[in-house]
Amino acid sequence: MSIMNDTVFMPSVLTFIGIPGLETVQCWIGIPFCAMYIIALMGNSLLLIVIKSEPSLHEPMYIFLAMLGATDIALSTSIVPKMLGTFWFHLSEIYFDACLFQMWLIHTFQGIESGVLLAMALDRYVAICYPLRHATIFTQQLVTNIGVGVSLRPAILVIPCLLLIKCRLKLYRTKLIPHTYCEHMALVKLATEDVYINKFYGLLGAFIVGGLDFILITLSYTQIFITVFHLPQKEARLKAFNTCIPHICVFFQFYLLAFFSFFTHRSGSYIPSYIHITLSNLYLLVPPFLNPFVYGVKTKHIRDKV
């Protein structure tokens, strides 16, 4: 590594600032973050144990829910330990390649969660709009293929982001990352070179995964509501709504925070950094924290088994 004119050439080690502007109170901020992480681990682990141990829950909807719980555990574990190390023990340094690996993990699990939410929406769409064909459409083979597909799609799409950073960006204005974890745009903004291609591919990948999933999920629930409103019996309408409410809650809490974080990184310079970074952390911590409560409380079969 060499430094010329305050420019760092390929830094081997990067340093997290944490939450800019709140460095003096980060030790206290880490307490609720740690509590959310522990509860997320316990809640999602309990969800996985219940679904695995109860044969009556080995249905597509609950299998997708188990995938969501496993993804939530992996996603929160990818960021919280290092974040707490920065907040509490001043272990803020990270190797450049380790930062890229963390970035790959975070964006991959984000994409998997988005894909699982889409799979759950499609499952509810078929179950409500075509109930007699649900068992023949969502076979075990299809569920397996969906699981493999939603896992490979983001894992493969994120790799070019890492290669573009590693191969194209050689000069950096600083080694300090104004964030608590390695996020694509947070790292790209440190470079002094032209980052148009990096930004464009990041935008393209986000649309292919998150944007396309959001559109398809919205269309699925729109069609579900149209079908539900045409049901002749009030009890049937209420049952269908109660089935969809947990999915809709998780859908909104995930994508609202996701869109805020995504667009703030690109055009939200007027938003204070501490607000942006705090909400970016909540975006990755709130869904794993709330999902077990949402599904545990609103899904009768899971509530009864617990």
Tab-separated table of C-alpha atoms in Angstrom:
chain	number	residue	atom	x	y	z
A	1	MET	CA	0.000	0.000	0.000
A	2	SER	CA	1.295	3.438	-0.887
A	3	ILE	CA	-0.091	6.894	-0.248
A	4	MET	CA	0.390	9.821	-2.644
A	5	ASN	CA	-1.328	13.207	-2.323
A	6	ASP	CA	-3.721	11.868	0.344
A	7	THR	CA	-4.810	9.086	-2.007
A	8	VAL	CA	-4.550	5.483	-0.831
A	9	PHE	CA	-3.598	2.846	-3.381
A	10	MET	CA	-5.494	-0.432	-2.767
A	11	PRO	CA	-5.745	-0.279	1.045
A	12	SER	CA	-5.238	-3.678	2.621
A	13	VAL	CA	-7.193	-2.680	5.729
A	14	LEU	CA	-10.304	-0.537	6.069
A	15	THR	CA	-11.752	1.037	9.207
A	16	PHE	CA	-15.414	1.404	10.127
A	17	ILE	CA	-16.419	4.757	11.559
A	18	GLY	CA	-19.697	3.343	12.819
A	19	ILE	CA	-22.571	5.816	12.859
A	20	PRO	CA	-21.134	9.215	11.837
A	21	GLY	CA	-21.984	11.886	14.371
A	22	LEU	CA	-22.956	9.403	17.060
A	23	GLU	CA	-19.547	7.916	17.844
A	24	THR	CA	-19.714	8.993	21.487
A	25	VAL	CA	-22.975	7.138	22.155
A	26	GLN	CA	-22.407	4.072	20.000
A	27	CYS	CA	-21.754	1.930	23.054
A	28	TRP	CA	-25.331	2.625	24.171
A	29	ILE	CA	-26.795	2.198	20.688
A	30	GLY	CA	-25.232	-1.259	20.592
A	31	ILE	CA	-27.406	-2.425	23.515
A	32	PRO	CA	-30.781	-2.417	21.674
A	33	PHE	CA	-29.076	-3.718	18.531
A	34	CYS	CA	-27.621	-6.607	20.533
A	35	ALA	CA	-30.993	-7.300	22.173
A	36	MET	CA	-32.711	-7.361	18.765
A	37	TYR	CA	-30.052	-9.738	17.453
A	38	ILE	CA	-30.402	-12.158	20.372
A	39	ILE	CA	-34.197	-12.142	20.119
A	40	ALA	CA	-33.951	-12.650	16.342
A	41	LEU	CA	-31.666	-15.661	16.851
A	42	MET	CA	-33.940	-17.197	19.474
A	43	GLY	CA	-37.180	-16.492	17.634
A	44	ASN	CA	-36.052	-17.723	14.236
A	45	SER	CA	-34.341	-20.766	15.745
A	46	LEU	CA	-37.558	-21.664	17.560
A	47	LEU	CA	-39.457	-21.212	14.306
A	48	LEU	CA	-37.067	-23.576	12.498
A	49	ILE	CA	-37.282	-26.184	15.276
A	50	VAL	CA	-41.096	-26.131	15.301
A	51	ILE	CA	-41.381	-26.414	11.518
A	52	LYS	CA	-38.779	-29.194	11.304
A	53	SER	CA	-40.182	-31.257	14.174
A	54	GLU	CA	-43.858	-31.032	13.191
A	55	PRO	CA	-44.767	-33.119	10.084
A	56	SER	CA	-48.046	-31.228	9.594
A	57	LEU	CA	-46.020	-28.085	8.896
A	58	HIS	CA	-44.044	-29.650	6.048
A	59	GLU	CA	-46.034	-27.693	3.480
A	60	PRO	CA	-44.755	-25.135	0.940
A	61	MET	CA	-45.827	-22.090	2.974
A	62	TYR	CA	-44.029	-23.283	6.114
A	63	ILE	CA	-41.001	-24.510	4.185
A	64	PHE	CA	-40.651	-21.027	2.702
A	65	LEU	CA	-41.092	-19.613	6.197
A	66	ALA	CA	-38.271	-21.841	7.437
A	67	MET	CA	-36.081	-20.568	4.584
A	68	LEU	CA	-36.940	-17.011	5.625
A	69	GLY	CA	-35.983	-17.760	9.244
A	70	ALA	CA	-32.658	-19.327	8.240
A	71	THR	CA	-31.922	-16.347	5.974
A	72	ASP	CA	-32.733	-13.909	8.767
A	73	ILE	CA	-30.304	-15.669	11.106
A	74	ALA	CA	-27.547	-15.625	8.489
A	75	LEU	CA	-28.189	-11.992	7.484
A	76	SER	CA	-28.137	-10.592	11.016
A	77	THR	CA	-25.087	-12.694	11.929
A	78	SER	CA	-23.247	-11.250	8.934
A	79	ILE	CA	-23.324	-7.735	10.391
A	80	VAL	CA	-24.078	-7.645	14.125
A	81	PRO	CA	-20.942	-9.280	15.634
A	82	LYS	CA	-18.601	-6.963	13.719
A	83	MET	CA	-20.862	-3.990	14.410
A	84	LEU	CA	-20.820	-4.653	18.150
A	85	GLY	CA	-17.058	-5.126	17.984
A	86	THR	CA	-16.833	-1.616	16.537
A	87	PHE	CA	-19.262	-0.114	19.059
A	88	TRP	CA	-18.005	-1.790	22.238
A	89	PHE	CA	-14.423	-2.951	21.756
A	90	HIS	CA	-13.091	-0.530	19.097
A	91	LEU	CA	-12.385	-3.468	16.781
A	92	SER	CA	-13.213	-1.377	13.756
A	93	GLU	CA	-10.594	-2.591	11.275
A	94	ILE	CA	-11.364	-5.126	8.576
A	95	TYR	CA	-9.232	-6.534	5.781
A	96	PHE	CA	-10.218	-5.311	2.332
A	97	ASP	CA	-10.935	-8.824	1.042
A	98	ALA	CA	-12.889	-9.639	4.210
A	99	CYS	CA	-14.922	-6.485	3.593
A	100	LEU	CA	-15.750	-7.708	0.085
A	101	PHE	CA	-16.752	-11.087	1.491
A	102	GLN	CA	-19.013	-9.466	4.070
A	103	MET	CA	-20.539	-7.379	1.280
A	104	TRP	CA	-21.214	-10.545	-0.719
A	105	LEU	CA	-22.850	-12.224	2.277
A	106	ILE	CA	-25.053	-9.254	3.141
A	107	HIS	CA	-26.317	-8.548	-0.380
A	108	THR	CA	-26.735	-12.263	-1.113
A	109	PHE	CA	-28.889	-12.847	1.968
A	110	GLN	CA	-30.836	-9.665	1.218
A	111	GLY	CA	-31.580	-11.051	-2.237
A	112	ILE	CA	-32.512	-14.470	-0.845
A	113	GLU	CA	-34.951	-12.862	1.596
A	114	SER	CA	-36.533	-10.895	-1.237
A	115	GLY	CA	-36.840	-14.079	-3.319
A	116	VAL	CA	-38.385	-16.021	-0.448
A	117	LEU	CA	-40.965	-13.258	0.077
A	118	LEU	CA	-41.826	-13.547	-3.621
A	119	ALA	CA	-42.137	-17.342	-3.332
A	120	MET	CA	-44.449	-16.943	-0.333
A	121	ALA	CA	-46.591	-14.426	-2.244
A	122	LEU	CA	-46.879	-16.785	-5.226
A	123	ASP	CA	-47.765	-19.651	-2.892
A	124	ARG	CA	-50.581	-17.585	-1.350
A	125	TYR	CA	-51.702	-16.497	-4.830
A	126	VAL	CA	-52.102	-20.092	-6.027
A	127	ALA	CA	-53.629	-21.242	-2.714
A	128	ILE	CA	-56.323	-18.555	-2.788
A	129	CYS	CA	-56.943	-18.076	-6.513
A	130	TYR	CA	-56.520	-21.720	-7.588
A	131	PRO	CA	-57.014	-23.767	-4.384
A	132	LEU	CA	-57.778	-27.044	-6.156
A	133	ARG	CA	-54.546	-26.886	-8.149
A	134	HIS	CA	-52.243	-25.790	-5.321
A	135	ALA	CA	-51.053	-29.290	-4.387
A	136	THR	CA	-50.314	-30.205	-8.009
A	137	ILE	CA	-48.506	-26.920	-8.754
A	138	PHE	CA	-46.421	-26.501	-5.598
A	139	THR	CA	-44.885	-29.951	-5.517
A	140	GLN	CA	-41.847	-30.826	-3.423
A	141	GLN	CA	-39.687	-30.672	-6.558
A	142	LEU	CA	-40.912	-27.160	-7.403
A	143	VAL	CA	-40.320	-25.947	-3.848
A	144	THR	CA	-36.779	-27.338	-3.997
A	145	ASN	CA	-36.138	-25.660	-7.350
A	146	ILE	CA	-37.471	-22.350	-6.033
A	147	GLY	CA	-35.205	-22.607	-2.999
A	148	VAL	CA	-32.160	-23.238	-5.179
A	149	GLY	CA	-33.152	-20.502	-7.613
A	150	VAL	CA	-33.718	-17.752	-5.038
A	151	SER	CA	-30.372	-18.659	-3.425
A	152	LEU	CA	-28.265	-18.762	-6.588
A	153	ARG	CA	-29.753	-15.648	-8.210
A	154	PRO	CA	-28.357	-13.043	-5.766
A	155	ALA	CA	-25.219	-15.079	-4.999
A	156	ILE	CA	-24.246	-14.935	-8.685
A	157	LEU	CA	-25.440	-11.376	-9.359
A	158	VAL	CA	-23.396	-9.915	-6.492
A	159	ILE	CA	-20.089	-11.423	-7.674
A	160	PRO	CA	-19.573	-8.872	-10.513
A	161	CYS	CA	-19.961	-6.067	-7.936
A	162	LEU	CA	-16.993	-7.490	-6.048
A	163	LEU	CA	-14.948	-7.970	-9.219
A	164	LEU	CA	-15.660	-4.440	-10.428
A	165	ILE	CA	-14.429	-3.053	-7.112
A	166	LYS	CA	-11.408	-5.340	-6.896
A	167	CYS	CA	-10.284	-4.950	-10.508
A	168	ARG	CA	-11.319	-1.405	-11.435
A	169	LEU	CA	-11.004	0.729	-8.322
A	170	LYS	CA	-7.375	1.162	-7.300
A	171	LEU	CA	-7.269	4.625	-5.720
A	172	TYR	CA	-9.220	5.560	-2.588
A	173	ARG	CA	-9.489	8.944	-0.916
A	174	THR	CA	-9.615	7.365	2.548
A	175	LYS	CA	-9.550	4.066	4.421
A	176	LEU	CA	-12.438	5.114	6.666
A	177	ILE	CA	-15.876	3.662	5.854
A	178	PRO	CA	-18.674	5.895	7.225
A	179	HIS	CA	-20.805	2.860	7.997
A	180	THR	CA	-21.118	-0.092	10.378
A	181	TYR	CA	-20.780	-2.783	7.704
A	182	CYS	CA	-19.467	-3.184	4.158
A	183	GLU	CA	-22.210	-1.931	1.866
A	184	HIS	CA	-21.654	-1.703	-1.897
A	185	MET	CA	-22.216	2.034	-2.351
A	186	ALA	CA	-20.503	2.924	0.918
A	187	LEU	CA	-17.308	1.309	-0.375
A	188	VAL	CA	-17.637	2.538	-3.957
A	189	LYS	CA	-17.956	6.153	-2.761
A	190	LEU	CA	-14.483	5.936	-1.227
A	191	ALA	CA	-12.864	5.564	-4.665
A	192	THR	CA	-11.440	8.585	-6.493
A	193	GLU	CA	-11.890	7.011	-9.941
A	194	ASP	CA	-14.896	6.892	-12.241
A	195	VAL	CA	-17.479	4.656	-10.547
A	196	TYR	CA	-20.259	4.981	-13.145
A	197	ILE	CA	-20.056	1.293	-14.124
A	198	ASN	CA	-20.131	0.220	-10.469
A	199	LYS	CA	-23.179	2.364	-9.780
A	200	PHE	CA	-24.929	1.213	-12.948
A	201	TYR	CA	-24.395	-2.474	-12.218
A	202	GLY	CA	-25.450	-2.000	-8.602
A	203	LEU	CA	-28.646	-0.338	-9.809
A	204	LEU	CA	-29.229	-3.090	-12.383
A	205	GLY	CA	-28.680	-5.854	-9.833
A	206	ALA	CA	-30.979	-4.164	-7.336
A	207	PHE	CA	-33.739	-3.964	-9.958
A	208	ILE	CA	-33.307	-7.569	-11.116
A	209	VAL	CA	-33.607	-8.808	-7.543
A	210	GLY	CA	-35.476	-6.343	-5.345
A	211	GLY	CA	-37.314	-4.274	-7.940
A	212	LEU	CA	-38.640	-7.190	-9.966
A	213	ASP	CA	-39.624	-9.087	-6.821
A	214	PHE	CA	-41.459	-6.027	-5.496
A	215	ILE	CA	-43.474	-5.693	-8.722
A	216	LEU	CA	-44.392	-9.387	-8.817
A	217	ILE	CA	-45.333	-9.469	-5.127
A	218	THR	CA	-47.523	-6.392	-5.574
A	219	LEU	CA	-49.256	-7.962	-8.578
A	220	SER	CA	-49.776	-11.216	-6.673
A	221	TYR	CA	-51.441	-9.530	-3.694
A	222	THR	CA	-53.512	-7.305	-5.969
A	223	GLN	CA	-54.903	-10.394	-7.669
A	224	ILE	CA	-55.398	-12.062	-4.285
A	225	PHE	CA	-57.457	-9.112	-3.016
A	226	ILE	CA	-59.563	-9.089	-6.173
A	227	THR	CA	-60.283	-12.797	-5.734
A	228	VAL	CA	-60.994	-12.454	-2.003
A	229	PHE	CA	-63.467	-9.599	-2.516
A	230	HIS	CA	-65.444	-11.814	-4.887
A	231	LEU	CA	-65.788	-14.653	-2.391
A	232	PRO	CA	-69.481	-15.112	-1.507
A	233	GLN	CA	-69.046	-15.980	2.186
A	234	LYS	CA	-67.809	-13.477	4.756
A	235	GLU	CA	-66.042	-16.199	6.765
A	236	ALA	CA	-64.091	-17.276	3.693
A	237	ARG	CA	-63.006	-13.677	3.032
A	238	LEU	CA	-61.840	-13.206	6.612
A	239	LYS	CA	-59.913	-16.490	6.561
A	240	ALA	CA	-58.172	-15.505	3.337
A	241	PHE	CA	-57.288	-12.069	4.717
A	242	ASN	CA	-55.912	-13.550	7.935
A	243	THR	CA	-53.721	-15.867	5.882
A	244	CYS	CA	-52.246	-12.959	3.937
A	245	ILE	CA	-51.852	-10.389	6.713
A	246	PRO	CA	-48.526	-11.765	8.081
A	247	HIS	CA	-47.025	-11.847	4.587
A	248	ILE	CA	-48.143	-8.298	3.840
A	249	CYS	CA	-46.701	-7.009	7.146
A	250	VAL	CA	-43.324	-8.604	6.448
A	251	PHE	CA	-43.460	-7.415	2.828
A	252	PHE	CA	-43.958	-3.764	3.795
A	253	GLN	CA	-41.442	-3.662	6.637
A	254	PHE	CA	-38.750	-5.204	4.400
A	255	TYR	CA	-39.215	-3.139	1.246
A	256	LEU	CA	-39.970	0.245	2.817
A	257	LEU	CA	-36.660	0.251	4.698
A	258	ALA	CA	-34.881	-1.293	1.706
A	259	PHE	CA	-36.012	1.433	-0.687
A	260	PHE	CA	-35.135	4.153	1.808
A	261	SER	CA	-31.599	2.799	2.244
A	262	PHE	CA	-31.126	2.237	-1.491
A	263	PHE	CA	-32.239	5.680	-2.680
A	264	THR	CA	-30.579	7.542	0.180
A	265	HIS	CA	-27.203	6.136	-0.838
A	266	ARG	CA	-27.708	7.506	-4.349
A	267	SER	CA	-29.614	10.747	-3.972
A	268	GLY	CA	-30.115	11.444	-0.281
A	269	SER	CA	-27.194	13.757	0.458
A	270	TYR	CA	-29.586	16.109	2.268
A	271	ILE	CA	-30.403	13.392	4.845
A	272	PRO	CA	-28.031	13.411	7.860
A	273	SER	CA	-25.580	10.518	7.824
A	274	TYR	CA	-26.511	9.309	11.290
A	275	ILE	CA	-30.160	8.933	10.248
A	276	HIS	CA	-29.243	7.115	7.056
A	277	ILE	CA	-26.781	4.715	8.695
A	278	THR	CA	-29.077	4.025	11.655
A	279	LEU	CA	-32.003	3.188	9.376
A	280	SER	CA	-29.720	1.075	7.177
A	281	ASN	CA	-28.875	-1.001	10.243
A	282	LEU	CA	-32.520	-1.239	11.238
A	283	TYR	CA	-33.339	-2.360	7.696
A	284	LEU	CA	-31.158	-5.434	8.242
A	285	LEU	CA	-32.130	-6.007	11.895
A	286	VAL	CA	-35.849	-5.257	12.096
A	287	PRO	CA	-37.120	-7.990	9.703
A	288	PRO	CA	-35.192	-10.811	11.447
A	289	PHE	CA	-36.383	-9.423	14.796
A	290	LEU	CA	-40.059	-9.039	13.858
A	291	ASN	CA	-40.657	-11.981	11.497
A	292	PRO	CA	-40.935	-14.632	14.261
A	293	PHE	CA	-43.440	-12.455	16.126
A	294	VAL	CA	-45.477	-11.705	13.011
A	295	TYR	CA	-45.728	-15.329	11.913
A	296	GLY	CA	-45.854	-16.775	15.402
A	297	VAL	CA	-48.753	-14.569	16.467
A	298	LYS	CA	-50.719	-14.430	13.222
A	299	THR	CA	-50.262	-18.036	12.007
A	300	LYS	CA	-52.530	-20.285	14.050
A	301	HIS	CA	-50.774	-23.577	13.235
A	302	ILE	CA	-47.399	-22.257	14.369
A	303	ARG	CA	-48.890	-20.576	17.441
A	304	ASP	CA	-50.567	-23.817	18.491
A	305	LYS	CA	-47.392	-25.881	18.037
A	306	VAL	CA	-45.283	-23.389	19.987
